[in-house]
XYZ file of C-alpha atoms in Angstrom:
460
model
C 71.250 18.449 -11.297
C 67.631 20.373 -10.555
C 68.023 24.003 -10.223
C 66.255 25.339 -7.296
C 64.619 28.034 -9.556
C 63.812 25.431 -12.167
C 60.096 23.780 -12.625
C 61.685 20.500 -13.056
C 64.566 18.700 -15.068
C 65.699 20.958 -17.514
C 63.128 23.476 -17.702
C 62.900 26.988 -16.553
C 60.451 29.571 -15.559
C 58.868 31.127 -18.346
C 59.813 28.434 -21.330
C 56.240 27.546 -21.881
C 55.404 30.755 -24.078
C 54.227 30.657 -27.620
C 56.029 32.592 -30.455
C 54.753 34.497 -32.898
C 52.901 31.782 -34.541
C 51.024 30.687 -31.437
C 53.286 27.181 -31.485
C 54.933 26.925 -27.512
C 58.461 26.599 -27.731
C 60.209 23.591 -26.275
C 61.952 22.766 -22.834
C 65.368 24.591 -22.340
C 68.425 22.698 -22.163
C 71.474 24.069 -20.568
C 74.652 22.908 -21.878
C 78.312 22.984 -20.371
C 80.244 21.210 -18.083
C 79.613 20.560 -14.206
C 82.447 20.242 -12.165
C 82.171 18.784 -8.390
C 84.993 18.157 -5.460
C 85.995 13.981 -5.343
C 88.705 11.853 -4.523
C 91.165 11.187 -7.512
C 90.599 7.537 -9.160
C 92.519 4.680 -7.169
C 95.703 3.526 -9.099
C 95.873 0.117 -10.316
C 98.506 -1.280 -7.645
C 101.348 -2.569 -9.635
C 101.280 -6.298 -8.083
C 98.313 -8.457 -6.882
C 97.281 -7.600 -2.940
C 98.156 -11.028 -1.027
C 97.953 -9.858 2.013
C 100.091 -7.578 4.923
C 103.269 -6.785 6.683
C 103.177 -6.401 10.333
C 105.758 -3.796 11.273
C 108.559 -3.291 12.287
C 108.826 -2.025 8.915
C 112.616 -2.096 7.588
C 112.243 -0.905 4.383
C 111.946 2.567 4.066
C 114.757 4.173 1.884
C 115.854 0.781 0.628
C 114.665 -1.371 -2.067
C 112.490 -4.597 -0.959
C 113.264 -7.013 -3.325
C 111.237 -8.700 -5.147
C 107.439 -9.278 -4.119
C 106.422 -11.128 -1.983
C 108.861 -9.395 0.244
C 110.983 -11.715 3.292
C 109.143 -11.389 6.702
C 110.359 -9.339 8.941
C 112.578 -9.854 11.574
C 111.624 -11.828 15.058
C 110.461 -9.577 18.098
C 112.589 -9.350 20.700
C 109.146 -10.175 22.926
C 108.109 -13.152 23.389
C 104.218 -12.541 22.501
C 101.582 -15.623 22.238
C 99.645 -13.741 19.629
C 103.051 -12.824 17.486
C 102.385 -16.076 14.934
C 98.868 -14.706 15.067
C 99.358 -11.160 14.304
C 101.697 -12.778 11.003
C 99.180 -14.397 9.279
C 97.389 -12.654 6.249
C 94.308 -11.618 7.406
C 91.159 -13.008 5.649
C 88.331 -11.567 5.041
C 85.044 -12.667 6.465
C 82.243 -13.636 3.680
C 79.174 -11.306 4.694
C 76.473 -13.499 6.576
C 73.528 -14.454 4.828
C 70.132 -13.737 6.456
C 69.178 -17.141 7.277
C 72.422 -18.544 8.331
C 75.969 -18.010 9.587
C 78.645 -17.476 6.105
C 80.592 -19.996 6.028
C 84.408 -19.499 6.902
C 87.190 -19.328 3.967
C 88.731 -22.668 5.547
C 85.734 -24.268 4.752
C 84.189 -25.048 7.895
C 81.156 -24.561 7.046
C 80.477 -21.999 10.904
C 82.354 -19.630 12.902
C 85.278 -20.280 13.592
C 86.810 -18.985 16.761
C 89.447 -16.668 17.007
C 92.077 -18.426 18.995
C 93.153 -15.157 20.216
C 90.097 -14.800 22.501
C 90.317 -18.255 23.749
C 89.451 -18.426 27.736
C 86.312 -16.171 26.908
C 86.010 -12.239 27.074
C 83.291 -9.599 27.722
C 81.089 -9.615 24.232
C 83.828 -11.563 22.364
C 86.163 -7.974 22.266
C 89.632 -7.685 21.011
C 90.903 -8.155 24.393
C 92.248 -11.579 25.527
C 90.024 -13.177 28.160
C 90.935 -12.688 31.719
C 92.610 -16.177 33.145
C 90.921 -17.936 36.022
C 93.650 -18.054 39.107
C 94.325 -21.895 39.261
C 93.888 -23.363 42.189
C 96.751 -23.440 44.295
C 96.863 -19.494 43.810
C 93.477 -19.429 45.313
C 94.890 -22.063 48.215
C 97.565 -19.255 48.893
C 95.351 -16.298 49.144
C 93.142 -18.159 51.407
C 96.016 -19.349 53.362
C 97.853 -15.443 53.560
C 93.777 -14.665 54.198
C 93.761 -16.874 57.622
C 97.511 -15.998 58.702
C 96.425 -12.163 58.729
C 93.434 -12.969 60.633
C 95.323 -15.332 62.973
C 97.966 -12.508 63.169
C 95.305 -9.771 64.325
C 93.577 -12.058 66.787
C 96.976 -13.309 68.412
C 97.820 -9.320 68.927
C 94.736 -8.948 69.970
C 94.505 -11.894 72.455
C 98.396 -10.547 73.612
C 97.256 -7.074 74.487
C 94.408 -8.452 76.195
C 96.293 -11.306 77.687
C 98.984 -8.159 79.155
C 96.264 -5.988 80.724
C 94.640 -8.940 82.502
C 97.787 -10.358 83.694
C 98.191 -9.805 87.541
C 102.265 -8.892 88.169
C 101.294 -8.705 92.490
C 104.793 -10.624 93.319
C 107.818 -8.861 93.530
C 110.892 -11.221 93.785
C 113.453 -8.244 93.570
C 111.846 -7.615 96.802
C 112.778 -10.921 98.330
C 115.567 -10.898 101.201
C 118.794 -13.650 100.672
C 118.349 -14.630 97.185
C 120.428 -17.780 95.779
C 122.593 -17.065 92.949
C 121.328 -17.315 89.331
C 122.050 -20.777 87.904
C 122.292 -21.783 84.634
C 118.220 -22.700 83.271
C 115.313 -20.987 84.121
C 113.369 -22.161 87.350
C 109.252 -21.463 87.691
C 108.033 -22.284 91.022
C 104.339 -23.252 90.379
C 101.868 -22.940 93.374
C 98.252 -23.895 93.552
C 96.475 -22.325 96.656
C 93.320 -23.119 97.991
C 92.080 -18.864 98.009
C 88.512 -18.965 97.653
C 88.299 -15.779 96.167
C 85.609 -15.572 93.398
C 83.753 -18.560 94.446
C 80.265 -18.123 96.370
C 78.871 -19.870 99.101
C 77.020 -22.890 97.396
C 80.234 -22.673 94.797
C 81.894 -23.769 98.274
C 79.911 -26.128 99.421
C 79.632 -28.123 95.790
C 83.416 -28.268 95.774
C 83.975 -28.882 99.279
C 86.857 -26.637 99.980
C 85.153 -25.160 103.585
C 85.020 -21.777 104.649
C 88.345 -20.699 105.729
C 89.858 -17.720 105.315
C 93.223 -16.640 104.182
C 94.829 -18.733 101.239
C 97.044 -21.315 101.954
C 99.385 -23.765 98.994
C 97.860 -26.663 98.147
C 100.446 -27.510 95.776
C 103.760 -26.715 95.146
C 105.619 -27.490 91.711
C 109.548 -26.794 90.376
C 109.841 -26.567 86.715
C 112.896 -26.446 85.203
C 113.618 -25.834 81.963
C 116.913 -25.974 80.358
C 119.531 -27.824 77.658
C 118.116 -31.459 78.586
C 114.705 -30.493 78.499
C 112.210 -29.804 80.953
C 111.862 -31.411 84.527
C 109.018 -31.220 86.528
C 109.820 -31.563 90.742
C 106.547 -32.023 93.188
C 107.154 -30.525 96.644
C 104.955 -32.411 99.154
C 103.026 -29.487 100.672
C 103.981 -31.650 104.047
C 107.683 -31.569 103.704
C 109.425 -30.717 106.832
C 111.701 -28.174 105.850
C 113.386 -24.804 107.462
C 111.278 -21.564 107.677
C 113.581 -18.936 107.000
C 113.910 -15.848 110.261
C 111.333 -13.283 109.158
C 109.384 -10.268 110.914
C 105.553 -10.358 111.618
C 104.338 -7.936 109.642
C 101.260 -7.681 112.141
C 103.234 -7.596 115.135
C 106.533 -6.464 114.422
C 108.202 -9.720 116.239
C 111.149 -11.510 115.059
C 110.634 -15.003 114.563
C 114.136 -16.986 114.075
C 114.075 -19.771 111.546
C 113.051 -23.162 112.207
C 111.274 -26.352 111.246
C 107.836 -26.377 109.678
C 105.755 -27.832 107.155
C 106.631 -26.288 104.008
C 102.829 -25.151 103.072
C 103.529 -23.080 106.467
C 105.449 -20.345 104.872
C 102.893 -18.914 102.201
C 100.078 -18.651 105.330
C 103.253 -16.809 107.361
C 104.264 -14.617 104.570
C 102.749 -15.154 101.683
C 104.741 -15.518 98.408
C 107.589 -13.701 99.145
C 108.040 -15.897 102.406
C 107.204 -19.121 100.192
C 109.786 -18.379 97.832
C 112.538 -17.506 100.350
C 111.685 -21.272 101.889
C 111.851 -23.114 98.611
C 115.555 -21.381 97.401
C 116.572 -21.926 101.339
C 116.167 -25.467 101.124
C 117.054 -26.769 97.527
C 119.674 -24.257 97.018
C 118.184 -23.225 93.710
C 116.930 -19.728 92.554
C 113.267 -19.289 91.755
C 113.176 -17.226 88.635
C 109.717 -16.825 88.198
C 106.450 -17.546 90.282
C 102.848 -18.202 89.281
C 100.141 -18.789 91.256
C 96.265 -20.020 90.235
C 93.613 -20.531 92.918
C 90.433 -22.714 92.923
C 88.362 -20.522 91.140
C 90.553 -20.335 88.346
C 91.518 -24.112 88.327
C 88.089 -25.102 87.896
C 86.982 -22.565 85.117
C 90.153 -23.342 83.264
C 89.074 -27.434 83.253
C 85.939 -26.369 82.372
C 86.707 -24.092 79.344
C 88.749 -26.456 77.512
C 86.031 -29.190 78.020
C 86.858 -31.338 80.612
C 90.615 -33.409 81.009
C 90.823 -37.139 80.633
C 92.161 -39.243 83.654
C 92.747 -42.861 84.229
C 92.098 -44.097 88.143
C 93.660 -47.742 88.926
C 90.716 -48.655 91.447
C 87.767 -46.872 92.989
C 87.615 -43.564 94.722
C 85.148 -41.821 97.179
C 86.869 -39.799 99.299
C 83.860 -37.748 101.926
C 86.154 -35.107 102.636
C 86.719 -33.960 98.582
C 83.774 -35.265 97.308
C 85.411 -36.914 95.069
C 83.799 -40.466 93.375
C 85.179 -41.986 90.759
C 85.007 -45.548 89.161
C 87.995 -47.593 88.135
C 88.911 -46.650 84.655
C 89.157 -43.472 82.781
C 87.241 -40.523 82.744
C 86.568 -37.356 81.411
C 86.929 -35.259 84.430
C 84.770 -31.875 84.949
C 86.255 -28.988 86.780
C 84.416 -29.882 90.276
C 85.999 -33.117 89.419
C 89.517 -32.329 88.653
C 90.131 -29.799 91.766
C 88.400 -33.133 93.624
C 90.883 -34.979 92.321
C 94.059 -32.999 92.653
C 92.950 -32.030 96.406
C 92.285 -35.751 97.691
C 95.079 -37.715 99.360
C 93.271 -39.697 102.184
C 92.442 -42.620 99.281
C 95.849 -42.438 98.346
C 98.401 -44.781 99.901
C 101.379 -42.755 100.056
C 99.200 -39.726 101.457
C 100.940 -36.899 99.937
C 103.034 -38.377 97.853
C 100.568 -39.636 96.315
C 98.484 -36.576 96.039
C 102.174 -34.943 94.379
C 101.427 -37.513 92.252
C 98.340 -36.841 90.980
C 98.817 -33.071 90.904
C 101.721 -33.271 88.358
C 100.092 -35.867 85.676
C 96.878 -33.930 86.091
C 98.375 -30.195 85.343
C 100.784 -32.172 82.334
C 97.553 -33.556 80.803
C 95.484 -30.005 81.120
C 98.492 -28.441 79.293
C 97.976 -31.435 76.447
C 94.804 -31.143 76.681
C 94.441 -26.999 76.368
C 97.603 -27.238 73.225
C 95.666 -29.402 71.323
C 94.206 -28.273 67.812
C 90.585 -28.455 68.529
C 90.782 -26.429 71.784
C 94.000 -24.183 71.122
C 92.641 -22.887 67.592
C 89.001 -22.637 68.780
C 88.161 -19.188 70.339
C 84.918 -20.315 71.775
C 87.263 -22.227 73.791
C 90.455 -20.308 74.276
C 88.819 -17.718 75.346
C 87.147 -18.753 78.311
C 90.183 -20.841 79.048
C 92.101 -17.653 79.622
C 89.270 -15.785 81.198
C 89.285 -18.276 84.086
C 92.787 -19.039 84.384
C 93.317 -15.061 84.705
C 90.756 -14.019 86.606
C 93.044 -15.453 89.536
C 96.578 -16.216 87.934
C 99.202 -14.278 90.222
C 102.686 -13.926 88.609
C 105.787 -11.541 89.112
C 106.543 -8.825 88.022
C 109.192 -10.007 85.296
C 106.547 -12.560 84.119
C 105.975 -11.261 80.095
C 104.150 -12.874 78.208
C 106.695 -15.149 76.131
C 107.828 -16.508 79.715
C 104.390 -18.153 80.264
C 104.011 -19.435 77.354
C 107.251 -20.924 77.949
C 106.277 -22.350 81.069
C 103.194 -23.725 79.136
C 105.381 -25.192 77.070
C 107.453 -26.965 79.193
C 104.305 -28.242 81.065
C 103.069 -29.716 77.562
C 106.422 -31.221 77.157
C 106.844 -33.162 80.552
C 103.512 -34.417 79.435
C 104.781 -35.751 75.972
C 107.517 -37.354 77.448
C 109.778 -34.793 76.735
C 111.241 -34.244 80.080
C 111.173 -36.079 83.517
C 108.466 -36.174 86.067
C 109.723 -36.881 90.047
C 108.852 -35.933 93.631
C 111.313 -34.467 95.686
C 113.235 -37.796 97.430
C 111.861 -38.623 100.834
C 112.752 -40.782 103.473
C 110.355 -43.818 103.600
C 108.089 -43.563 106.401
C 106.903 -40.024 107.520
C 107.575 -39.102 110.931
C 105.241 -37.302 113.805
C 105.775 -33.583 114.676
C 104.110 -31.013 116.831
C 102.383 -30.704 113.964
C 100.990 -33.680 113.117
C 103.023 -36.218 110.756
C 105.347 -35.201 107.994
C 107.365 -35.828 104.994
C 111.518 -36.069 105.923
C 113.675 -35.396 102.634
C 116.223 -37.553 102.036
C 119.014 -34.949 102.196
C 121.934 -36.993 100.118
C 119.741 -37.306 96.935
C 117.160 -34.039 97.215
C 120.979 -32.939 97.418
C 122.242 -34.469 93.973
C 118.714 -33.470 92.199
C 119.069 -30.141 93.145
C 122.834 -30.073 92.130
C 121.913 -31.065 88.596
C 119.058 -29.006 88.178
C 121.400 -26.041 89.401
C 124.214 -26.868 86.859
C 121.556 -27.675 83.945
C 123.016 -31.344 83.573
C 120.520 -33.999 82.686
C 118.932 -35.730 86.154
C 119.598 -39.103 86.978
C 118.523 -38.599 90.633
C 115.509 -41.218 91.322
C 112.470 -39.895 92.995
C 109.076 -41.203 93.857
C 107.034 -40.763 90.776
């Protein structure tokens, strides 16, 4: 140790002088012991080191046994790096500067720890974070859609409930029928040109009148046996139930009329007293969509295929059409639902046509490509609301009900039939008209009252 002081090892200031007889005297030397702080020496350990014991440790206060001492005892946890953890751990020979060391087992390179198997960030202690296999991925993509379905149904609901128009008030409606067992809709189509324009009118031929009159009228029940879907020829000479002009504040008494006469009399509520006067049954809900909304609807959902058995061009529609099938437009389709002078049973025939047409629209508007498509749904609605009328009861799960049963009669899950008639319409005051044939409009009615499956024939 140099001495700060000191002009180098062992040699101090002033030890270069001469003594008496001019000879210089020779380096100091300090003698004695220096002590410094350290660590005591190790201890020679009284057995060979082979290796380690992974805790818990169960030892302490007790003697082991002999060496090497018995493993310890199994973990309660079931741990895929417990056999791991066991093994003695060997050391690593130090890597040589122009190579990688090669590994105690003799492998000549690295070998990897199979405790970091799957990867890791910068080959850490850590086991690698596991990929989620696919089908986990399937079911967070699938929970993914269902929310998003989930938030655009409530949206399309609440928009679907502000848009709605709830204009008809049956509770409002003078000598209703009893309730029957089922649920009756009485679906009307009426020519109201509201929302079309003038050359909107001309293109689809439906004139310049005003008011709104029904160009169709449907019953759907719905029930135990399924649905059944009745046409009521808009021509049907029925009763017109007693009623008081609104205008004039006469009494008119009831009696005979074409049955499209009592929505231009009194509008729905007058229409609906007619229909339960004559068949006896209870309407329980009413819904209403006019040409404007007919068309727009066809349109939305991209046209509605139709088969014709023979040629059509009918002036007074506008309607021309090939023998075959077709994809029919919306121009087309309110053509074709509105034409009855190339039809041989007139009206009937039109009834016809009305009911397979409105059962393949609600085929047509379920299916995948048009129902799960907003680009298409959404217009679909637009159109069909911008001139649906419904009561007041009407929510939301009852229409889609109703659409239901419509897409049902057109799967061939329920029964398609017009009202019977008599064969061979008769002339009135009012030009000629449709006679039902009391005995079985009786029976049909009868069933569809009780909810008992129909076996009443009608003109299909």
């Amino acid at each position: 140790m140099v001495h700060p002081m000191s002009d180098g090892p062992g040699r101090w200031p002033g030890t270069d002088r001469q003594d008496e007889n001019g000879q210089a005297q020779g380096q100091g030397v300090i003698t004695g012991q220096v002590w410094q702080h350290a660590a005591p020496p190790l201890r020679t350990p009284d057995r060979p080191y082979e290796g380690y014991v992974v805790g818990p440790y169960p030892y302490l206060g007790a003697d082991p046994g002999p060496y090497p001492y018995p493993p310890p005892p199994a973990s309660p946890y079931d741990s895929p790096y417990r056999d791991l953890a066991a093994e003695p751990y060997r050391e690593r020979a130090a890597e040589p500067p122009g190579g990688t060391a090669a590994e105690p087992d003799g492998s000549g390179g690295a070998r990897e720890d199979p405790r970091h198997e799957g990867g890791g960030r910068g080959g850490g202690g850590r086991p690698g974070r596991v990929r989620p296999g696919r089908f986990r991925r399937f079911l967070r993509l699938l929970a993914a859609l269902l929310c998003a379905l989930a938030l655009t149904g409530a949206g399309t609901c609440a928009w679907a409930e502000f848009r709605l128009d709830r204009s008809v008030d049956l509770g409002a409606v003078a000598d209703r029928r009893p309730p029957g067992k089922g649920t009756n809709y009485l679906i009307v189509g009426s020519d109201g040109r509201d929302g079309l324009s003038e050359q909107a009118r001309k293109e689809l031929h439906t004139g310049t009148a005003g008011g709104s009159r029904t160009d169709s009228m449907m019953l759907l029940h719905t029930g135990a046996h399924g649905a059944t879907m009745v046409s009521l020829p808009r021509d049907s000479w029925v009763t017109i139930p007693s009623y008081v002009d609104p205008n004039t504040g006469k009494l008119h008494r009831a009696a005979k009329n074409k049955l499209n006469a009592a929505y231009s009399l009194g509008g729905p509520g007058m229409l609906v007293r007619t229909v339960e006067l004559n068949t006896g049954l209870r309407v329980d809900h009413y819904a209403e969509i006019g040409f404007a909304g007919f068309v727009g609807v066809v349109d939305a959902v991209g046209g509605v295929d139709m088969c014709v058995p023979r040629n059509i061009d009918d002036p007074k529609s506008g309607l021309k059409l090939r023998k075959g099938c077709h994809n029919l437009t919306g121009a087309q389709a309110l053509a074709f639902v509105r034409q009855r002078h190339q039809e041989a049973d007139g009206d009937l025939g039109r009834s016809t046509n009305q009911r397979k047409f409105l059962a393949a629209l609600a085929r047509k508007a379920a299916a995948p490509g048009v129902a799960l498509d907003p680009f298409s749904t959404y217009p679909a609605l637009s159109a069909g609301l911008d001139t649906l009328v419904v009561d007041k009861d009407m929510e939301l799960p009852s229409l889609l009900s109703l659409f239901r049963a419509m897409k049902s009669v057109s799967g061939g899950g329920g029964r398609q039939l017009n009202v019977p008639v008599v064969k061979g319409g008769f002339r009135t005051a009012g030009g000629s008209a449709l006679q039902w044939d009391r005995a079985k409009a009786e029976e049909l009615f009868a069933e569809l009252r009780g909810d008992r499956p129909v076996t009443t024939e009608g003109e299909g």
